[in-house]
Amino acid sequence: MIFSFEIPLLILLLLTAAGAILVKDLMSAILLLGCYSFFLSLVWAWLGAVDVAFVEAVVGAGLATVLFLLTLFGTAPKDSRLRRPPPPMAALIGLPLLGILLLYAAKDLPQFGDPNSPANSHISPTYLEQSFHDTHTPNVVTSVLMDYRSLDTMVETVVIFTAGIACVLLLRRKAS
Amino acid sequence: MVDVMSALFQRPNFLIFVIIFLWGLYIMVTRYNLVKKLVGMYLVQTSVIFFLVSISAKKGATVPILRSTTDTVNAIDYSNPLPHVLTLTAIVVGVATLGVALALCSAIYRTYGSLDEEDILKRLE
């Protein structure tokens, strides 16, 4: 099932992703990647995933772009003109095979937007119907994230803390 | 063949997912510049998340925030919240790992003076 608003957004998505890949200058590639993240968050907002769209706009388009830019400013721009070496044989054979497999599997996927598809009909109606009674939060995403799966979210902060420690240890200058 | 093609054109999200996923993977395998490899990795991550969110959409449904807290909830009116929750975690953890990878890149640059894979390998010998 095709949502009518989707086609121009999907084309913009593909164009910015192709730009981020094909452009020769690393700085332009990273700014195009930020545009890609922003279009992605627009598509998600249209698909009804507002929380994911917010997170992608803040963390993906904002924080990831800033991190990329900081790395680029910290390293010299002299190899920002990129070479394009000939691809290895394994990539030339393996990736098209993977692509054919994925495209062949498209026939068996349920239609996108179908309310009766397995993903939308198995357990998620129970969450939608029960969550306010259980947690008194109108936003179902918040109630699942912070209540049903609160332990998971807590351990996720441990992951982010570990990543922060790793960054500090890697970027620490020697005392000498 | 024809039914595969028509199945694809009925699912443009999946087609875009496959293109961006494979292209990002190809960039990760072939390019020598480490930051360019990370651009590919970011594309792979976000394309998988895009696929998961596309599964959760329902035609004619609104965002999963209950409009009325007293009426009984009709699940067909709200899009599926569970993939949203899982992808929220995936986005944040993905950006955290991206930060570690970029910190590794600048540490490598500080030690070897280059971000090009072949230059680094030459200097390692």
PDB file of N, CA and C in Angstrom, chain A residues 9 16 20 32 40 48 57 65 76-77 84 96 112 119 133 141-142 146 148 173:
ATOM      1  N   LEU A   9       8.957  12.348  -0.952  1.00  0.00           N
ATOM      2  CA  LEU A   9       9.886  12.261   0.180  1.00  0.00           C
ATOM      3  C   LEU A   9      10.878  11.128  -0.015  1.00  0.00           C
ATOM      4  N   THR A  16      19.434  12.378  -1.488  1.00  0.00           N
ATOM      5  CA  THR A  16      20.421  12.850  -0.508  1.00  0.00           C
ATOM      6  C   THR A  16      21.369  11.723  -0.113  1.00  0.00           C
ATOM      7  N   ALA A  20      25.354  11.850  -0.548  1.00  0.00           N
ATOM      8  CA  ALA A  20      26.322  11.618   0.526  1.00  0.00           C
ATOM      9  C   ALA A  20      27.328  10.554   0.123  1.00  0.00           C
ATOM     10  N   LEU A  32      25.260  16.492   3.508  1.00  0.00           N
ATOM     11  CA  LEU A  32      24.176  15.794   2.801  1.00  0.00           C
ATOM     12  C   LEU A  32      23.599  14.680   3.665  1.00  0.00           C
ATOM     13  N   LEU A  40      14.487  11.668   6.497  1.00  0.00           N
ATOM     14  CA  LEU A  40      14.070  10.416   7.129  1.00  0.00           C
ATOM     15  C   LEU A  40      13.112  10.703   8.283  1.00  0.00           C
ATOM     16  N   GLY A  48       3.490   8.188  11.219  1.00  0.00           N
ATOM     17  CA  GLY A  48       2.863   8.068  12.530  1.00  0.00           C
ATOM     18  C   GLY A  48       3.828   7.777  13.649  1.00  0.00           C
ATOM     19  N   ALA A  57      15.541  13.509  14.371  1.00  0.00           N
ATOM     20  CA  ALA A  57      15.877  14.897  14.051  1.00  0.00           C
ATOM     21  C   ALA A  57      16.898  15.452  15.034  1.00  0.00           C
ATOM     22  N   THR A  65      25.662  14.622  12.975  1.00  0.00           N
ATOM     23  CA  THR A  65      26.340  15.557  12.083  1.00  0.00           C
ATOM     24  C   THR A  65      27.418  16.334  12.818  1.00  0.00           C
ATOM     25  N   ALA A  76      43.081  16.367   9.521  1.00  0.00           N
ATOM     26  CA  ALA A  76      43.440  17.302   8.453  1.00  0.00           C
ATOM     27  C   ALA A  76      42.533  17.106   7.252  1.00  0.00           C
ATOM     28  N   PRO A  77      42.225  18.175   6.541  1.00  0.00           N
ATOM     29  CA  PRO A  77      41.382  18.042   5.358  1.00  0.00           C
ATOM     30  C   PRO A  77      42.141  17.540   4.135  1.00  0.00           C
ATOM     31  N   ARG A  84      38.802   6.503  -5.350  1.00  0.00           N
ATOM     32  CA  ARG A  84      37.838   5.423  -5.536  1.00  0.00           C
ATOM     33  C   ARG A  84      38.565   4.204  -6.076  1.00  0.00           C
ATOM     34  N   PRO A  96      25.317  -8.137  -4.936  1.00  0.00           N
ATOM     35  CA  PRO A  96      24.174  -8.360  -5.812  1.00  0.00           C
ATOM     36  C   PRO A  96      23.366  -9.597  -5.450  1.00  0.00           C
ATOM     37  N   PHE A 112       2.597  -2.782   3.388  1.00  0.00           N
ATOM     38  CA  PHE A 112       2.817  -1.728   4.374  1.00  0.00           C
ATOM     39  C   PHE A 112       1.518  -0.953   4.560  1.00  0.00           C
ATOM     40  N   ALA A 119       2.630  -8.138  12.143  1.00  0.00           N
ATOM     41  CA  ALA A 119       3.280  -7.253  13.109  1.00  0.00           C
ATOM     42  C   ALA A 119       2.258  -6.360  13.809  1.00  0.00           C
ATOM     43  N   HIS A 133      -4.627   1.766  31.217  1.00  0.00           N
ATOM     44  CA  HIS A 133      -5.092   1.148  32.464  1.00  0.00           C
ATOM     45  C   HIS A 133      -3.914   0.754  33.353  1.00  0.00           C
ATOM     46  N   VAL A 141       3.990   4.958  23.457  1.00  0.00           N
ATOM     47  CA  VAL A 141       5.425   4.732  23.292  1.00  0.00           C
ATOM     48  C   VAL A 141       6.156   5.002  24.605  1.00  0.00           C
ATOM     49  N   THR A 142       5.786   6.098  25.274  1.00  0.00           N
ATOM     50  CA  THR A 142       6.416   6.410  26.560  1.00  0.00           C
ATOM     51  C   THR A 142       6.118   5.328  27.587  1.00  0.00           C
ATOM     52  N   MET A 146       9.203   3.492  29.145  1.00  0.00           N
ATOM     53  CA  MET A 146       9.583   3.856  30.504  1.00  0.00           C
ATOM     54  C   MET A 146       8.964   2.956  31.556  1.00  0.00           C
ATOM     55  N   TYR A 148       6.925  -0.637  30.826  1.00  0.00           N
ATOM     56  CA  TYR A 148       7.039  -2.079  30.573  1.00  0.00           C
ATOM     57  C   TYR A 148       8.494  -2.490  30.360  1.00  0.00           C
ATOM     58  N   ARG A 173      44.527  13.357  25.865  1.00  0.00           N
ATOM     59  CA  ARG A 173      45.894  13.651  25.426  1.00  0.00           C
ATOM     60  C   ARG A 173      46.872  13.108  26.458  1.00  0.00           C
TER      61      ARG A 173
END
